[in-house]
Amino acid sequence: MRSSSRPEARLSENMQSFVSALALIALLPFVFGMIPVRGLLTLLPAGWQPALGLTAGDAELLRGAIANFRPFADPVTWRFLGLGLAMTVGVSLVSILLSLPLATFTALGRLSSRPWLRWPTIAGIEGIRAFPVLILIFYVFTQFSRLAEGLNIGWLKSQNVTISAIVALTLYTTVVNAETIRAGILSLDKGQTEAARSLGLTYAQALRLVILPQTFRRVLPPLIAQFVTLVKDTSLGAIIGLLELYRRGQILYQFHRNPMETLFVISVVYFLLNWALGHAAQEVERRATGARRTKPKGKD
């Protein structure tokens, strides 16, 4: 009974946090004046309105507020934003898949006993980490644009913006995760490495079979947190014209002249996306931890 109640308690806790966050988000239009409270009061029965000091102007304010949200009742708007969401997810996914193996090799280079490998790796990590992500994206874009023009390859020039965003985000995520993986390796008992070597395993085999599996189980939560951050960092690609979710939101509110309302809707989409990613990440972490602790039962 105790084991069956834990998933239910965890699900209940997740739903409570989700509903609480949604309730807080629902208050934002009132806090920032997107929906006037006095305008909402005009929806009360007419006999109450004089006592509350409501006027026809309050009703007009409410109609104007509703008009600012009206574009989001159009399916065309959501198809337009959906393309941006697909770009956000696609760029994030490719950057994640590229950064994880790169971060692993970078962490191993950082821990190498060979100075010719360790010191350049340290310099690269510290150098890239010192750059704000926004500047790194712009720098990679300018350099990659020159390369694409010099090579004069059609598809490379047409996909310049997307490739630049992926490269910049991959670089930054790589160095951040490399430090996380390095810390995870150092947290392991050195006796495990020595035991693996005493069994005749090479250094590469010890890494693959003993060290790295335990390391990834230990550092899974911070890695997942960094990947969720990466999804939000894709919005910085708007500076180079990447048509992700935020950039399409910009185009939308410039056309409809409703910046606050559009940014509010975009924020809700980001929240739902990151909540889903976080919830999935918790499930992956729970399964990984459970697989580590579960022992096969013998036959009766």
Coordinates of C-alpha atoms in Angstrom, one line a residue:
M1 CA 0.0 0.0 0.0
R2 CA 2.8 2.3 0.8
S3 CA 4.5 1.9 -2.6
S4 CA 1.3 2.4 -4.5
S5 CA 0.5 5.6 -2.5
R6 CA 3.8 7.2 -3.4
P7 CA 3.1 7.7 -7.1
E8 CA -0.4 9.0 -6.3
A9 CA 1.0 11.4 -3.7
R10 CA 3.6 12.6 -6.2
L11 CA 1.0 13.0 -8.9
S12 CA -1.2 15.0 -6.5
E13 CA 1.8 17.2 -5.6
N14 CA 2.6 17.9 -9.2
M15 CA -1.0 18.7 -10.0
Q16 CA -1.2 21.1 -7.0
S17 CA 1.9 22.9 -8.1
F18 CA 0.6 23.1 -11.7
V19 CA -2.8 24.4 -10.7
S20 CA -1.2 26.9 -8.3
A21 CA 1.1 28.2 -11.0
L22 CA -1.8 28.5 -13.5
A23 CA -3.8 30.5 -10.9
L24 CA -0.9 32.9 -10.4
I25 CA -0.6 33.3 -14.2
A26 CA -4.3 33.9 -14.5
L27 CA -3.9 37.0 -12.2
L28 CA -1.2 38.6 -14.4
P29 CA -3.7 40.2 -16.9
F30 CA -5.3 42.0 -13.9
V31 CA -2.0 42.9 -12.3
F32 CA -0.6 44.5 -15.4
G33 CA -3.9 46.1 -16.4
M34 CA -4.6 44.0 -19.5
I35 CA -8.1 43.3 -18.2
P36 CA -9.5 46.3 -16.2
V37 CA -11.2 45.2 -12.9
R38 CA -13.7 48.0 -13.1
G39 CA -14.6 46.8 -16.6
L40 CA -15.3 43.3 -15.4
L41 CA -17.6 44.8 -12.7
T42 CA -19.8 46.1 -15.5
L43 CA -20.9 42.5 -16.1
L44 CA -22.8 42.6 -12.9
P45 CA -26.5 43.2 -12.9
A46 CA -27.4 46.8 -14.0
G47 CA -28.9 47.6 -10.6
W48 CA -25.5 47.2 -8.8
Q49 CA -23.5 49.3 -11.2
P50 CA -24.5 52.8 -9.9
A51 CA -23.6 51.8 -6.3
L52 CA -20.2 50.9 -7.5
G53 CA -19.7 54.1 -9.4
L54 CA -19.4 52.4 -12.8
T55 CA -19.8 54.3 -16.0
A56 CA -20.1 53.6 -19.7
G57 CA -16.4 54.3 -20.0
D58 CA -15.6 51.2 -17.9
A59 CA -17.6 49.0 -20.2
E60 CA -15.7 50.5 -23.2
L61 CA -12.4 49.6 -21.5
L62 CA -13.6 46.0 -21.1
R63 CA -14.5 45.8 -24.8
G64 CA -11.1 47.2 -25.8
A65 CA -9.4 44.6 -23.5
I66 CA -11.3 41.8 -25.1
A67 CA -10.5 43.1 -28.6
N68 CA -6.8 42.9 -27.8
F69 CA -7.2 39.1 -27.1
R70 CA -9.5 38.5 -30.1
P71 CA -6.6 37.5 -32.5
F72 CA -6.0 34.4 -30.3
A73 CA -9.5 33.2 -31.2
D74 CA -8.4 32.8 -34.8
P75 CA -6.9 29.4 -35.7
V76 CA -4.5 31.1 -38.2
T77 CA -2.8 32.8 -35.2
W78 CA -2.2 29.5 -33.5
R79 CA -0.9 27.9 -36.7
F80 CA 1.5 30.8 -37.0
L81 CA 2.6 30.4 -33.4
G82 CA 2.7 26.6 -33.7
L83 CA 5.4 27.0 -36.4
G84 CA 7.4 29.0 -33.9
L85 CA 6.9 26.4 -31.2
A86 CA 8.1 23.7 -33.5
M87 CA 11.3 25.7 -34.2
T88 CA 11.8 26.2 -30.5
V89 CA 11.5 22.5 -29.8
G90 CA 13.5 21.5 -32.8
V91 CA 16.5 23.8 -32.1
S92 CA 16.4 22.8 -28.4
L93 CA 16.3 19.1 -29.2
V94 CA 19.2 19.2 -31.7
S95 CA 21.3 21.3 -29.3
I96 CA 20.6 18.8 -26.5
L97 CA 21.5 15.8 -28.6
L98 CA 24.8 17.5 -29.7
S99 CA 25.8 18.9 -26.4
L100 CA 25.5 15.8 -24.3
P101 CA 28.3 13.7 -26.0
L102 CA 30.4 16.9 -26.5
A103 CA 30.0 17.8 -22.8
T104 CA 31.1 14.3 -21.8
F105 CA 34.3 14.4 -23.9
T106 CA 35.0 18.0 -22.7
A107 CA 34.6 16.9 -19.0
L108 CA 37.1 14.1 -19.6
G109 CA 39.5 16.5 -21.3
R110 CA 39.1 18.8 -18.3
L111 CA 40.1 15.9 -16.0
S112 CA 42.9 14.6 -18.2
S113 CA 46.4 14.3 -16.7
R114 CA 47.9 15.5 -20.0
P115 CA 48.6 19.2 -19.8
W116 CA 48.4 19.7 -23.6
L117 CA 44.8 18.5 -23.4
R118 CA 43.7 19.7 -20.0
W119 CA 44.8 23.4 -20.3
P120 CA 43.2 24.1 -23.7
T121 CA 40.0 22.5 -22.5
I122 CA 40.0 24.6 -19.3
A123 CA 40.6 27.8 -21.4
G124 CA 37.8 26.9 -23.8
I125 CA 35.3 26.2 -21.0
E126 CA 36.1 29.4 -19.1
G127 CA 36.2 31.5 -22.3
I128 CA 32.8 30.4 -23.5
R129 CA 31.2 30.5 -20.1
A130 CA 32.3 34.1 -19.8
F131 CA 30.2 35.1 -22.8
P132 CA 26.5 36.0 -22.3
V133 CA 24.4 33.7 -24.4
L134 CA 23.0 36.6 -26.4
I135 CA 26.5 37.8 -27.5
L136 CA 27.6 34.3 -28.2
I137 CA 24.6 33.8 -30.6
F138 CA 25.3 37.0 -32.4
Y139 CA 29.1 36.3 -32.6
V140 CA 28.5 32.8 -34.1
F141 CA 26.0 34.2 -36.5
T142 CA 28.4 36.9 -37.9
Q143 CA 31.2 34.5 -38.3
F144 CA 29.1 31.8 -39.8
S145 CA 27.6 34.3 -42.2
R146 CA 31.0 35.1 -43.5
L147 CA 31.8 31.4 -43.8
A148 CA 28.6 30.7 -45.7
E149 CA 29.2 33.5 -48.1
G150 CA 32.8 32.4 -48.7
L151 CA 31.8 28.8 -49.4
N152 CA 28.8 30.0 -51.5
I153 CA 26.7 26.9 -50.7
G154 CA 23.0 27.6 -51.2
W155 CA 21.5 25.5 -48.4
L156 CA 24.1 26.7 -46.0
K157 CA 23.2 30.3 -46.7
S158 CA 19.5 29.7 -46.5
Q159 CA 19.8 27.9 -43.1
N160 CA 22.4 30.3 -41.7
V161 CA 20.2 31.6 -38.9
T162 CA 19.0 28.2 -37.7
I163 CA 22.5 26.6 -37.8
S164 CA 24.0 29.6 -36.0
A165 CA 21.5 29.4 -33.2
I166 CA 22.1 25.6 -32.8
V167 CA 25.9 26.0 -32.8
A168 CA 25.8 28.8 -30.2
L169 CA 23.4 27.1 -27.9
T170 CA 25.2 23.8 -28.3
L171 CA 28.5 25.4 -27.4
Y172 CA 27.2 27.1 -24.3
T173 CA 25.2 24.1 -23.1
T174 CA 28.3 21.9 -23.7
V175 CA 30.6 23.9 -21.4
V176 CA 27.9 24.2 -18.6
N177 CA 27.1 20.5 -18.7
A178 CA 30.8 19.6 -18.9
E179 CA 31.4 21.2 -15.5
T180 CA 28.4 19.3 -14.1
I181 CA 29.6 16.0 -15.5
R182 CA 33.1 16.7 -14.2
A183 CA 31.8 17.4 -10.7
G184 CA 29.8 14.1 -10.9
I185 CA 32.9 12.1 -11.8
L186 CA 34.9 13.7 -9.0
S187 CA 32.1 12.8 -6.5
L188 CA 32.5 9.1 -7.1
D189 CA 34.7 7.0 -4.8
K190 CA 38.1 6.6 -6.3
G191 CA 38.1 3.0 -5.1
Q192 CA 35.6 2.1 -7.9
T193 CA 38.0 3.1 -10.6
E194 CA 40.8 1.2 -8.9
A195 CA 38.6 -1.8 -8.5
A196 CA 37.7 -1.7 -12.2
R197 CA 41.3 -1.5 -13.2
S198 CA 42.2 -4.3 -10.9
L199 CA 39.7 -6.5 -12.7
G200 CA 41.7 -5.9 -15.9
L201 CA 39.5 -3.2 -17.5
T202 CA 41.2 -0.6 -19.5
Y203 CA 40.7 3.1 -18.7
A204 CA 38.2 3.4 -21.5
Q205 CA 36.3 0.3 -20.4
A206 CA 36.2 1.6 -16.8
L207 CA 34.8 4.9 -18.0
R208 CA 32.1 3.2 -20.2
L209 CA 31.0 0.4 -17.8
V210 CA 31.6 1.9 -14.3
I211 CA 32.3 5.6 -14.0
L212 CA 30.0 7.3 -16.6
P213 CA 26.8 5.3 -15.9
Q214 CA 27.0 6.2 -12.2
T215 CA 28.0 9.8 -13.0
F216 CA 24.9 10.4 -15.3
R217 CA 22.6 9.0 -12.6
R218 CA 24.0 11.4 -10.1
V219 CA 24.0 14.5 -12.3
L220 CA 20.7 13.8 -14.1
P221 CA 18.7 16.5 -12.2
P222 CA 21.1 19.4 -13.0
L223 CA 21.4 18.2 -16.6
I224 CA 17.7 18.3 -17.0
A225 CA 17.5 21.7 -15.4
Q226 CA 20.0 23.0 -17.9
F227 CA 18.0 21.5 -20.8
V228 CA 14.9 23.3 -19.6
T229 CA 16.9 26.5 -19.5
L230 CA 18.0 25.8 -23.0
V231 CA 14.4 25.8 -24.2
K232 CA 14.0 29.3 -22.8
D233 CA 17.3 30.4 -24.2
T234 CA 16.1 29.7 -27.8
S235 CA 14.2 33.0 -27.5
L236 CA 17.5 34.8 -27.7
G237 CA 17.8 33.6 -31.2
A238 CA 15.3 36.4 -32.1
I239 CA 18.2 38.8 -32.3
I240 CA 19.4 37.1 -35.4
G241 CA 16.0 36.5 -36.9
L242 CA 15.3 33.0 -35.8
L243 CA 11.6 32.4 -36.3
E244 CA 11.1 30.6 -33.0
L245 CA 8.1 31.2 -30.6
Y246 CA 9.1 34.5 -29.2
R247 CA 10.1 36.0 -32.6
R248 CA 6.8 35.0 -34.1
G249 CA 5.1 36.6 -31.1
Q250 CA 6.9 39.8 -31.8
I251 CA 5.7 39.8 -35.4
L252 CA 2.2 39.1 -34.2
Y253 CA 2.0 42.0 -31.7
Q254 CA 3.6 44.4 -34.2
F255 CA 0.8 43.6 -36.6
H256 CA -2.1 43.6 -34.0
R257 CA -0.6 46.3 -31.7
N258 CA -1.2 44.2 -28.6
P259 CA 2.3 43.6 -27.1
M260 CA 1.2 42.9 -23.5
E261 CA -1.5 40.4 -24.5
T262 CA 0.7 38.6 -27.0
L263 CA 3.6 38.3 -24.6
F264 CA 1.2 37.0 -21.9
V265 CA 0.0 34.3 -24.2
I266 CA 3.5 33.4 -25.3
S267 CA 4.5 33.2 -21.6
V268 CA 1.7 30.7 -21.0
V269 CA 2.9 28.6 -23.9
Y270 CA 6.4 28.6 -22.5
F271 CA 5.1 27.7 -19.1
L272 CA 3.1 24.7 -20.4
L273 CA 6.1 23.5 -22.5
N274 CA 8.6 23.8 -19.6
W275 CA 6.1 22.2 -17.1
A276 CA 5.7 19.3 -19.5
L277 CA 9.4 18.9 -19.9
G278 CA 10.0 19.2 -16.2
H279 CA 7.3 16.6 -15.4
A280 CA 8.8 14.2 -18.1
A281 CA 12.2 14.8 -16.6
Q282 CA 11.0 13.9 -13.1
E283 CA 9.6 10.7 -14.5
V284 CA 12.8 9.8 -16.3
E285 CA 14.8 10.5 -13.1
R286 CA 12.4 8.4 -11.0
R287 CA 12.7 5.5 -13.4
A288 CA 16.5 5.7 -13.5
T289 CA 16.6 5.8 -9.7
G290 CA 14.2 2.9 -9.5
A291 CA 16.1 0.8 -12.0
R292 CA 19.2 1.4 -10.0
R293 CA 17.6 0.3 -6.7
T294 CA 15.5 -2.6 -8.0
K295 CA 17.1 -6.0 -7.5
P296 CA 16.0 -9.1 -9.3
K297 CA 13.9 -11.4 -7.1
G298 CA 14.9 -15.0 -6.8
K299 CA 12.5 -17.9 -7.5
D300 CA 10.5 -19.3 -4.7

